[in-house]
Short mmCIF file of C-alpha atoms in Angstrom, two decimals:
data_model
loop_
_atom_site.label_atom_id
_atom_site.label_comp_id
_atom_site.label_asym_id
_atom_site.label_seq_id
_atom_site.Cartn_x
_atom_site.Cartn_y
_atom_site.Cartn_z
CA UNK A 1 109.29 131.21 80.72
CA UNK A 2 112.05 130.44 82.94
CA UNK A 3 112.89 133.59 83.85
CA UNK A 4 109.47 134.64 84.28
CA UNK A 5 108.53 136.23 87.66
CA UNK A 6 105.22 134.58 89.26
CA UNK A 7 105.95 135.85 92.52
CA UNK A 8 103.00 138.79 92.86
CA UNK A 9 100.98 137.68 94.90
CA UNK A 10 97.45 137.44 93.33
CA UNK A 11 94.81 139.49 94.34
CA UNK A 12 91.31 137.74 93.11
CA UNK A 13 88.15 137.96 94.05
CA UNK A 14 87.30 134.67 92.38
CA UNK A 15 89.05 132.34 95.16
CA UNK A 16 88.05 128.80 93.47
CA UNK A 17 89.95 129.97 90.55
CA UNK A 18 92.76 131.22 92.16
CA UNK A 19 92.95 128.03 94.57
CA UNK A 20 92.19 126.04 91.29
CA UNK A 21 95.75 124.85 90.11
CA UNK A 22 97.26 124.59 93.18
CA UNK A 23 94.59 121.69 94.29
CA UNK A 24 95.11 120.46 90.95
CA UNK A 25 98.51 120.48 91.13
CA UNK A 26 98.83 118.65 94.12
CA UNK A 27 96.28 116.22 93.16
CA UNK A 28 98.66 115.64 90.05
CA UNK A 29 101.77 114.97 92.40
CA UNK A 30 99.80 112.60 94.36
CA UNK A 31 98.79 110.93 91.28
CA UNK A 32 102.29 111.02 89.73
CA UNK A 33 103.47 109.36 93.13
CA UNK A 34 100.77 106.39 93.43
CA UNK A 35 101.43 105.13 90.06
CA UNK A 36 103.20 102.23 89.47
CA UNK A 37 106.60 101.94 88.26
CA UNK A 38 108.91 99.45 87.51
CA UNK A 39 111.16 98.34 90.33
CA UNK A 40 114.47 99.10 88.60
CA UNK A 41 113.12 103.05 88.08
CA UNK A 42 110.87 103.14 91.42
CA UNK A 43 113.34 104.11 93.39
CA UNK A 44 114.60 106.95 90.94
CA UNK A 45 110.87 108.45 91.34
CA UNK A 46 111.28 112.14 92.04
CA UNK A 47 109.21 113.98 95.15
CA UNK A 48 106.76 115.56 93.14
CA UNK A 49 104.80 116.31 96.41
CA UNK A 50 107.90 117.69 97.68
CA UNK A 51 108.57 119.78 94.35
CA UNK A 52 104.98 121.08 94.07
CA UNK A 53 104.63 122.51 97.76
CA UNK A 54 108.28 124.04 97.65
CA UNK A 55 107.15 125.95 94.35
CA UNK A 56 103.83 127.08 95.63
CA UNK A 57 105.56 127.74 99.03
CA UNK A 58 107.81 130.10 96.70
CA UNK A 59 105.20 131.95 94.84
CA UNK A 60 102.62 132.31 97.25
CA UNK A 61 103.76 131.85 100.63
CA UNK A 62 100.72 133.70 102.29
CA UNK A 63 98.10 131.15 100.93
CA UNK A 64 100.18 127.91 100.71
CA UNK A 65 102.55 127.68 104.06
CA UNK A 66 103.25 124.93 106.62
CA UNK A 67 99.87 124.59 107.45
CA UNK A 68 98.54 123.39 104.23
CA UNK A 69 102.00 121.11 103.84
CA UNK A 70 101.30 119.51 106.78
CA UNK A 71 97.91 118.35 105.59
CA UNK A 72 99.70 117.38 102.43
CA UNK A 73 101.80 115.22 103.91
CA UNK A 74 99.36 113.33 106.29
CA UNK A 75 97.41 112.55 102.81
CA UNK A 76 100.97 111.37 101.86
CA UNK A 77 101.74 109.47 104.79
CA UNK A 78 98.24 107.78 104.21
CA UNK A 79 98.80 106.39 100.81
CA UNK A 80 102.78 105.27 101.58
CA UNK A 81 101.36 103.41 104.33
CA UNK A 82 103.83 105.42 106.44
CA UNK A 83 103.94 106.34 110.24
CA UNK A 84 101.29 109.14 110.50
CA UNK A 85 103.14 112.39 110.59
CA UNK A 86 106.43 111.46 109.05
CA UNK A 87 105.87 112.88 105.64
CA UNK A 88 103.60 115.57 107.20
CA UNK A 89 106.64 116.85 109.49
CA UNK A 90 109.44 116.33 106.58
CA UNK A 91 107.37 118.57 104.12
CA UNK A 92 106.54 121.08 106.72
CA UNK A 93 110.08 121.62 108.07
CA UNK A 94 111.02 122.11 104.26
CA UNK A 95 107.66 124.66 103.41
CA UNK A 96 108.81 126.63 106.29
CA UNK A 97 112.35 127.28 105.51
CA UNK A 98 110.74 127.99 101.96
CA UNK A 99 108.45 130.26 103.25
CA UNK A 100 111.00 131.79 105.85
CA UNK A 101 113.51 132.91 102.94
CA UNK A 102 111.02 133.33 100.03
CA UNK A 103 112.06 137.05 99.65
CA UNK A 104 115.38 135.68 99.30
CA UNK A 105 115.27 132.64 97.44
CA UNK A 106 113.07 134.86 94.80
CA UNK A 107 116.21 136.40 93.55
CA UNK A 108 118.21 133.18 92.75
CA UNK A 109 119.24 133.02 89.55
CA UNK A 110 118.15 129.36 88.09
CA UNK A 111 120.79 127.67 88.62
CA UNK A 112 121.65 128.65 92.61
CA UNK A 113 117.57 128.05 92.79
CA UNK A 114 117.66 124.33 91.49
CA UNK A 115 120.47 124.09 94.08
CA UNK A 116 118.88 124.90 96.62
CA UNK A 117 115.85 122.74 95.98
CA UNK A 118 118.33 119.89 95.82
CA UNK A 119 119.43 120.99 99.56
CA UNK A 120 115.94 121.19 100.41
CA UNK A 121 114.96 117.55 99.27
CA UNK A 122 118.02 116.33 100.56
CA UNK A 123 116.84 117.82 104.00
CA UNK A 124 113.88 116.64 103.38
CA UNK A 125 114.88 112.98 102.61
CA UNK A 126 117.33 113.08 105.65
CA UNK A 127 114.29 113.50 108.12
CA UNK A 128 112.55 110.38 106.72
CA UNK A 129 115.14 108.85 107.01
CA UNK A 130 115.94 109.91 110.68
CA UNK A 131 112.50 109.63 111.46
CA UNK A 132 112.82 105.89 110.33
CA UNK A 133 116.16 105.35 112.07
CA UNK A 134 114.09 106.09 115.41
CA UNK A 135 111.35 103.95 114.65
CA UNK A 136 114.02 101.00 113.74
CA UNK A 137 113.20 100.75 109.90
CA UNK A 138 115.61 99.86 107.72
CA UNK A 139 115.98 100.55 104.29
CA UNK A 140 118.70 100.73 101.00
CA UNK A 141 120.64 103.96 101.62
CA UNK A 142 119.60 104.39 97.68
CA UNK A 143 115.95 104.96 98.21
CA UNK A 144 116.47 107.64 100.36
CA UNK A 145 119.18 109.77 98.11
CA UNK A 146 118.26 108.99 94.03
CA UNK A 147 114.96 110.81 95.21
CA UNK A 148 116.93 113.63 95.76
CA UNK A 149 119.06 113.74 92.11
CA UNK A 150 116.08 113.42 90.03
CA UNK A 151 114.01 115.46 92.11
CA UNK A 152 116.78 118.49 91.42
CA UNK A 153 116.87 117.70 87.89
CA UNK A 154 113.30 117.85 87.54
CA UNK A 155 112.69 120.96 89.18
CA UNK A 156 113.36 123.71 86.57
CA UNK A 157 110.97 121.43 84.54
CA UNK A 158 108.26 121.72 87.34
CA UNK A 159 108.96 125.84 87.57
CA UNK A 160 108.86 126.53 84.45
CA UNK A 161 105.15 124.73 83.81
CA UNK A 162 103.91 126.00 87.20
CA UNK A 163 105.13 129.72 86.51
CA UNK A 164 102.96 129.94 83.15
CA UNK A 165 100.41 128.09 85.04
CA UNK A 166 100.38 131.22 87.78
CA UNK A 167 101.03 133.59 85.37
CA UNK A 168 97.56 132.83 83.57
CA UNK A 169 95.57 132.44 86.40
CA UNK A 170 97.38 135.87 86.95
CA UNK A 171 95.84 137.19 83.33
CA UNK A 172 92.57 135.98 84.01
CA UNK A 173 91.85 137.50 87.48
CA UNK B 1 116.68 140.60 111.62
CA UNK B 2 115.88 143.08 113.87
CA UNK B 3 112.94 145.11 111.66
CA UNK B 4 111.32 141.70 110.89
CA UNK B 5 111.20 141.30 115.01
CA UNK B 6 107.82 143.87 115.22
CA UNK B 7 107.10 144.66 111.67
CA UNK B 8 103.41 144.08 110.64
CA UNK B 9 103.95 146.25 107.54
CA UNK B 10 106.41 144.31 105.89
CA UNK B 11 103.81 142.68 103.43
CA UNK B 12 106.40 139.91 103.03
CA UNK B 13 106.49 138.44 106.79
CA UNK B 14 104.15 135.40 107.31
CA UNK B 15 102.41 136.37 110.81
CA UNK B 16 103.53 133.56 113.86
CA UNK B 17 105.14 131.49 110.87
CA UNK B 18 107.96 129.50 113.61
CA UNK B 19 105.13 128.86 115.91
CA UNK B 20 102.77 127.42 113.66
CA UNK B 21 105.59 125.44 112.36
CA UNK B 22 107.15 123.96 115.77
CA UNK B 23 103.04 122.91 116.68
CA UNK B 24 102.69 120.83 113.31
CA UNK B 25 106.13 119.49 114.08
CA UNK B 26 105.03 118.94 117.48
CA UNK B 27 101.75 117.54 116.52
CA UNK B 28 103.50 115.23 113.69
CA UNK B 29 105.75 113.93 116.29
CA UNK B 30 103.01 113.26 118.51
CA UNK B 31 100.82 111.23 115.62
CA UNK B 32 104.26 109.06 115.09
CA UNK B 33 104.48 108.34 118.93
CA UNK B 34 100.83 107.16 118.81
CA UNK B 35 100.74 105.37 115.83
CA UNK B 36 104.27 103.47 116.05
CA UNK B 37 102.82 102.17 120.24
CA UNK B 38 99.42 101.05 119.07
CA UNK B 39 96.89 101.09 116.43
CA UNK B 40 94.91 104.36 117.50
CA UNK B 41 94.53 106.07 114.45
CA UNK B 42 93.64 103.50 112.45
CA UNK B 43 90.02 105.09 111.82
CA UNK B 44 92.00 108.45 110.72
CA UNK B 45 93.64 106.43 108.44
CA UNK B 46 90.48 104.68 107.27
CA UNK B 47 89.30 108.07 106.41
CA UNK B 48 91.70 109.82 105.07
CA UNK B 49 92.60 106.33 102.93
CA UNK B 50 89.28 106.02 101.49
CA UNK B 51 89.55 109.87 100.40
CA UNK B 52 92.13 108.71 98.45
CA UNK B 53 91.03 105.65 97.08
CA UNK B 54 89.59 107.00 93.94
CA UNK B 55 92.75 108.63 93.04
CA UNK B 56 94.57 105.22 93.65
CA UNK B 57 91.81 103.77 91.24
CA UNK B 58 92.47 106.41 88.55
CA UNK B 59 96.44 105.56 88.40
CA UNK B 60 96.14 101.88 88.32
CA UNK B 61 94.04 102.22 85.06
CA UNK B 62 96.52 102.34 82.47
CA UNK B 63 98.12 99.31 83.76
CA UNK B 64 94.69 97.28 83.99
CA UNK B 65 93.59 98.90 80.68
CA UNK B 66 97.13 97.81 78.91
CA UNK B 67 96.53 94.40 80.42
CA UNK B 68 93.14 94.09 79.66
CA UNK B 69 94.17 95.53 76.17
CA UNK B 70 96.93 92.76 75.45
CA UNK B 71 94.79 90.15 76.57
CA UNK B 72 91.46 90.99 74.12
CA UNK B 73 93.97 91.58 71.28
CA UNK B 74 95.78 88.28 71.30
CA UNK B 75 95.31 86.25 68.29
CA UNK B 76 92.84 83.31 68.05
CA UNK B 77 95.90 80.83 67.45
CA UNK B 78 97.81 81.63 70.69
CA UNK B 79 94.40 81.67 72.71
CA UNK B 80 93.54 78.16 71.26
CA UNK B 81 97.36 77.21 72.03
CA UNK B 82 96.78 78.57 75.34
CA UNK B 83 93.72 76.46 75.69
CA UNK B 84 95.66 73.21 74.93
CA UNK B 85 97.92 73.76 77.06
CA UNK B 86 95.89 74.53 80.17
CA UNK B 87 93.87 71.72 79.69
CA UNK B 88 96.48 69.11 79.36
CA UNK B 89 97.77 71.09 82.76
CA UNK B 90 94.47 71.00 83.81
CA UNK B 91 94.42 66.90 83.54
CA UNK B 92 97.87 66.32 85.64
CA UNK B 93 96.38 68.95 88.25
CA UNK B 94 93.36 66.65 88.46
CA UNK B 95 95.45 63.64 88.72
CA UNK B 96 97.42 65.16 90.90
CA UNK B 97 93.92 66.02 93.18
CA UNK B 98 92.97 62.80 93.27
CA UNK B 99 96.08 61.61 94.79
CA UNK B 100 96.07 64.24 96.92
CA UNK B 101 92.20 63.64 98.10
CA UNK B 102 92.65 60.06 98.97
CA UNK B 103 96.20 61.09 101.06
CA UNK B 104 93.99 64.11 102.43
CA UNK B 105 90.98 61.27 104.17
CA UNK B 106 94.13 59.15 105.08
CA UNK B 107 95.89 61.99 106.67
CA UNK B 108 92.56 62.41 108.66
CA UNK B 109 92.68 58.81 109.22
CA UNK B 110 95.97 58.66 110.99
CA UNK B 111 95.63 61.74 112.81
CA UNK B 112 91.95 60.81 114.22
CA UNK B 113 94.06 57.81 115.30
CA UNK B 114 96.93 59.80 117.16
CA UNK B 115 93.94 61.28 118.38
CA UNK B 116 95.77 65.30 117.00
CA UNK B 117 93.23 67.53 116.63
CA UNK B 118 91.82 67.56 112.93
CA UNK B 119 92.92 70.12 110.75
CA UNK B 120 90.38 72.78 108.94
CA UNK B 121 90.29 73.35 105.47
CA UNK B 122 91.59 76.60 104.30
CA UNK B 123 89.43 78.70 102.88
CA UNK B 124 90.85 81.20 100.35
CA UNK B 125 89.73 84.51 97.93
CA UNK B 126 91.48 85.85 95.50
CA UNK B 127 92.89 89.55 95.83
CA UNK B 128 94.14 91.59 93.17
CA UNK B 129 97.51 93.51 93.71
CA UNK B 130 96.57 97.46 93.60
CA UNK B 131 100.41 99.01 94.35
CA UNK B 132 103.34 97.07 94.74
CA UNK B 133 105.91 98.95 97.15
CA UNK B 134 103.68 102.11 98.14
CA UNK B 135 106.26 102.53 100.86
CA UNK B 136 109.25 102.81 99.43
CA UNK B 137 111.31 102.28 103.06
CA UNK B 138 109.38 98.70 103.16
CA UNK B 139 108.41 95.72 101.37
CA UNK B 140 105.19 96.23 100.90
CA UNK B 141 101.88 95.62 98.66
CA UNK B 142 98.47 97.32 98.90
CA UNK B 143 95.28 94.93 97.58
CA UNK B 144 91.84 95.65 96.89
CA UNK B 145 89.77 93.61 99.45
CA UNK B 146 89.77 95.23 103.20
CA UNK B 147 88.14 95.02 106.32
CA UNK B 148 84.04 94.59 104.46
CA UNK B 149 85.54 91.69 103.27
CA UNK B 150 86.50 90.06 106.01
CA UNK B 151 90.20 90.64 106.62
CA UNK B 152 91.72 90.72 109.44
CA UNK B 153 95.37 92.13 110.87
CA UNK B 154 97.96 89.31 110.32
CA UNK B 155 96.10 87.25 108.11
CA UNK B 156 98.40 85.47 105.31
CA UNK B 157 98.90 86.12 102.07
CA UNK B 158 99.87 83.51 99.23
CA UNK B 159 100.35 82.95 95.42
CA UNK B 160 100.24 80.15 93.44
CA UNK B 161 103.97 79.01 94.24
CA UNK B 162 104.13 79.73 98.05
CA UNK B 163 103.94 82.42 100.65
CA UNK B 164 104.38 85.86 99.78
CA UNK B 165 103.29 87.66 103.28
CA UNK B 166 100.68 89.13 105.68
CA UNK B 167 98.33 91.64 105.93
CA UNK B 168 99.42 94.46 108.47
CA UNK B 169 96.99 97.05 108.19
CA UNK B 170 93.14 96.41 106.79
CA UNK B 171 90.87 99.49 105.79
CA UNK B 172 87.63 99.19 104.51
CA UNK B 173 87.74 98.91 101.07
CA UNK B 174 91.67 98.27 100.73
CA UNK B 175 94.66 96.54 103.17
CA UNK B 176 98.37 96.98 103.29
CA UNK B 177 100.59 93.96 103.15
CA UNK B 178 103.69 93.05 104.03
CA UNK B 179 105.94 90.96 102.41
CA UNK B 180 107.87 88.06 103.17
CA UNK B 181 111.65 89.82 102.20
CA UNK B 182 111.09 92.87 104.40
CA UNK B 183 114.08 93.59 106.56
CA UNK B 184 111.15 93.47 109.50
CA UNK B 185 110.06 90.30 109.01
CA UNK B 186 110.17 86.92 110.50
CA UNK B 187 108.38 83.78 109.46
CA UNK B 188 108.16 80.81 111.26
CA UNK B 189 109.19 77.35 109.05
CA UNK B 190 110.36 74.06 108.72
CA UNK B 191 112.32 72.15 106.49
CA UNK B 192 110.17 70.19 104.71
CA UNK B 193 112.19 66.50 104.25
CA UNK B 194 112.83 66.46 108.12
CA UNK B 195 110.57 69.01 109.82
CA UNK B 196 113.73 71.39 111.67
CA UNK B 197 112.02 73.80 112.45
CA UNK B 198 113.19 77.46 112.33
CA UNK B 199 112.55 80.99 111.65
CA UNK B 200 113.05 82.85 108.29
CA UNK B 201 113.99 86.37 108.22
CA UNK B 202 113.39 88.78 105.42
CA UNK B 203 116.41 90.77 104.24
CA UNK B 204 115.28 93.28 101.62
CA UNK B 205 116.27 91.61 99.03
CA UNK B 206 113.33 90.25 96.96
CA UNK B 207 115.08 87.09 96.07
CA UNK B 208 116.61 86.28 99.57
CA UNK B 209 115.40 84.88 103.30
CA UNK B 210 118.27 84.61 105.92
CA UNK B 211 117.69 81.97 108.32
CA UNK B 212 120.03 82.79 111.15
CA UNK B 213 119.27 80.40 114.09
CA UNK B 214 120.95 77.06 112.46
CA UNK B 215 123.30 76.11 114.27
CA UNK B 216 126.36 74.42 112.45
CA UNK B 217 125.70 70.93 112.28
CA UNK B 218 121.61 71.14 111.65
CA UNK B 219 120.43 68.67 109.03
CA UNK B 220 119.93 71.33 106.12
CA UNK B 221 121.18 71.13 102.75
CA UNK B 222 120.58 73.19 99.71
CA UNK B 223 117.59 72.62 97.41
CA UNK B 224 115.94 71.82 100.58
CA UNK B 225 111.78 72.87 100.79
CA UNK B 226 110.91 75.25 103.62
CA UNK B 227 107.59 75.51 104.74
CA UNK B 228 105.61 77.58 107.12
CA UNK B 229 105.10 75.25 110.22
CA UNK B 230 102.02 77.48 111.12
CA UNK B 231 104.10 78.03 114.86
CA UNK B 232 103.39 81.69 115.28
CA UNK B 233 99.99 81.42 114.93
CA UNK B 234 99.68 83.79 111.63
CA UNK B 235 100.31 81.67 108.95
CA UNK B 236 98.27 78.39 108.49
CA UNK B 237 101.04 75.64 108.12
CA UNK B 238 102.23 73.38 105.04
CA UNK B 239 102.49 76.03 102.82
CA UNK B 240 106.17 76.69 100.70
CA UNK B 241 107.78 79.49 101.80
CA UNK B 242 111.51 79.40 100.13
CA UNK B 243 114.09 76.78 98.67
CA UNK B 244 117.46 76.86 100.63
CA UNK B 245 120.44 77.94 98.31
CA UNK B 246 123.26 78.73 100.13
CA UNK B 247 124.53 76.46 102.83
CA UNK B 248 127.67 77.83 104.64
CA UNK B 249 129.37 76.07 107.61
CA UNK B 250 132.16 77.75 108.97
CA UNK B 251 134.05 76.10 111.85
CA UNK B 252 134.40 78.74 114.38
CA UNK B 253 131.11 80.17 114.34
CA UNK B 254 128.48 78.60 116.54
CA UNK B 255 125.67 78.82 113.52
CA UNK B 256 125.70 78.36 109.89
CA UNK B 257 125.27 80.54 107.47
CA UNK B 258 122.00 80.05 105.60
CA UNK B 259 119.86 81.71 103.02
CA UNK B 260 116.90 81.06 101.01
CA UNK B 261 114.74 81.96 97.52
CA UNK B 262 111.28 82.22 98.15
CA UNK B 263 109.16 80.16 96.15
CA UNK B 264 106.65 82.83 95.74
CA UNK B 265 107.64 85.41 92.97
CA UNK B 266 107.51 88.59 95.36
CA UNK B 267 108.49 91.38 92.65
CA UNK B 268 105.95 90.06 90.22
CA UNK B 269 103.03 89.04 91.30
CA UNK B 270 99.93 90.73 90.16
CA UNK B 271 96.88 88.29 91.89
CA UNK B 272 97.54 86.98 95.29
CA UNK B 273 95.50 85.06 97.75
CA UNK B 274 94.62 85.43 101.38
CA UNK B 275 93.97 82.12 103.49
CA UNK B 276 91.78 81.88 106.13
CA UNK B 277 92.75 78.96 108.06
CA UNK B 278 90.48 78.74 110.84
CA UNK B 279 87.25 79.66 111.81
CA UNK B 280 88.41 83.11 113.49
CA UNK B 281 87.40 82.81 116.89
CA UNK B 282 89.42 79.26 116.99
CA UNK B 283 92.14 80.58 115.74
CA UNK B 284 94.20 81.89 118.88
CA UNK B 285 93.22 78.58 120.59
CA UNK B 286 94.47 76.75 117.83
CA UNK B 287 98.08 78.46 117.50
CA UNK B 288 98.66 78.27 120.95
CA UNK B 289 97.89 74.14 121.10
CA UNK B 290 99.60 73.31 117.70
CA UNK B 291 102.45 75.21 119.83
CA UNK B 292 101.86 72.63 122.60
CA UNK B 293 101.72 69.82 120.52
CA UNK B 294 104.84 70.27 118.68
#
């Protein structure tokens, strides 16, 4: 599975199955990132939002670019209770350098690809974290990094579910 | 780099990809500027927050069904246990009441005499707790009553041992709170054996308030009661707010060092509940005389 290729991008007819698991997906992150969680782990809770865009940013970077991560992360924005926009910029900046080197990222092997998802988050951390430096919020320095360690460690989890996911909608269209 | 500059045939290049980008960013930047200054977007966020509700609804399920689940399954012994001993409580509560009604009409008495204006009852509803910390940069709590129910911006929020917070945004079905303990926060109080008053600051710690403006030889001493003293005009007065722990004096320094617990139990409540102190078109009026008066 891992080293599966999901990349082509998929040419279907049917568009509410092909949009299918990426709504569901992301509706799935959202969940995953509303639901409560001990205090002593909350801060440990990965970016699944993050995670899900950057892979679907990956695969199909036609369909799923900065647009629709920007609308993402206003939803986002909305349920943290955040200033409107600072999520929505944070994933954007990431989908776009995503969808900027996708021809190159593609070729990673595993490993230098989980990396660079860890960069990516860590980028993507650093801008809420800016953003909340210029607004004059303070918060623990470790809410803004664990994020980024257990988002890293989750991701080849994330790819390799999401690639079969793709690769069936693939089979059946 | 320099085939990507005019190649439409490269199925791989995203068409105006860095211009789309710097708009959102520009537009996202924009929406912060607005939405830090004022409340603008507050019907935006209405919307888009009530699109979301149900999925809010759907995660807090498990926990309400685990809850619900532990409370139908408990055995008949510990419920009649339970019983007993909420009833005895129930007794010294009432006992308690009836002191406190006849010190209540004296209270009345005395002030009616002094000729202060007379103080309104609080009314109060319960709210149930639907996210604790949504925002993980603040100390925060999301509940399930909003705007149809009558809440309003500021109002304050408090559990059964003392203050907790206030409300800082109110949609329609839902509001966002903040607490007490946020680095952002300030709460007017008063010591409760002498009435010095001061101002309580939140520190992100959920189990500390510093209160910075004492200066060295100010009549505080640990174990001492704060309470809000209902100055800033958000928070109805007399309520506990924190029990002073730390009392440090150093010399040099113009003010002590001072820090709090709060009474409330910030990281665990489930159930708060939101006071309204005042009928709401007094209650400007009333914060700015109580400021007079005191």
């Amino acid at each position: 599975m891992w080293t599966m290729q999901p990349w082509t991008v998929m040419m279907s007819n049917d568009r509410a199955i092909r949009h299918l698991p990426v709504i569901l997906s992301i509706i799935v992150a959202l969940a995953l990132t509303m639901l409560p969680l001990p205090r002593v782990i909350e801060v440990f809770r990965p970016n699944w939002v993050a995670l899900i865009m950057i892979f679907w940013a990956l695969s199909v970077p036609r369909s799923y670019s900065v647009g629709i991560a920007w609308v993402v992360g206003i939803v986002l924005d909305v349920s943290h209770g955040t200033l409107l926009g600072q999520y929505a910029l944070a994933l954007c900046v990431v989908v776009y350098i995503v969808v900027r080197f996708h021809l190159l990222m593609r070729v990673f092997p595993p490993l230098q690809l989980t990396a660079t998802v860890f960069a990516l988050i860590a980028l993507y951390q650093f801008l809420l974290f800016w953003i909340n430096g210029v607004a004059g919020i303070t918060a623990p320095a470790i809410v803004y990094w664990a994020p980024v360690l257990t988002s890293a460690i989750l991701w080849p989890l994330i790819f390799t579910l999401l690639s079969g996911v793709s690769f069936r909608v693939q089979m059946r269209s | 780099m320099v085939a990507s500059r005019n190649n439409t045939s490269n199925p791989a290049r995203i068409p105006a990809l860095g211009l789309r980008t710097l708009v959102l960013m520009f537009l996202s930047i924009l929406l912060m500027f607005l939405d830090n200054r004022d409340n603008h977007l507050d019907t935006v966020r209405n919307a888009i927050g009530t699109a979301v509700y149900p999925l809010r609804v759907i995660v807090d399920a498990p926990v309400r069904l685990w809850v619900w689940a532990s409370e139908s399954s408990q055995s008949r012994n510990d419920l009649q246990l339970e019983n007993a001993r909420l009833k005895s409580e129930q007794l010294l509560t009432r006992a308690r009441l009836q002191r406190l009604n006849s010190l209540e009409a004296e209270n009345a008495r005395l002030r009616a005499m002094l000729d202060a204006r007379e103080q309104f009852e609080d009314r109060v509803r319960v709210a149930e707790i639907m996210a604790v910390d949504a925002n993980l940069f603040r100390h925060s709590l999301v509940i399930d009553v909003g705007s149809g129910d009558g809440v309003y911006d500021g109002q304050a929020i408090v559990d059964a041992d003392g203050v907790v917070g206030q409300v800082i945004k109110t949609g329609p079905m839902t509001s966002e709170a903040i607490l007490i303990s946020d680095p952002g926060h300030a709460l007017p109080v008063e010591v409760n054996r002498n009435g010095l008053r001061t101002i309580a600051y939140g520190t992100g710690e959920f189990g500390r308030l510093d209160l910075p403006g004492l200066a060295n030889n100010a009549d505080i001493e640990v174990g001492d009661l704060l309470v809000t003293s209902g100055l800033g005009g958000a928070f109805p007065n007399g309520y506990p707010v924190a029990v002073v722990d730390t009392v440090n004096r150093i010399p040099q320094r113009a003010f002590a060092d001072v820090s709090a617990t709060p009474s409330a139990a910030l990281d665990q409540v489930r159930e708060v509940m939101l006071v309204w102190s005042a009928p709401p078109d007094d209650d400007v009026d009333d914060a700015a005389l109580d400021g007079d008066d005191e």
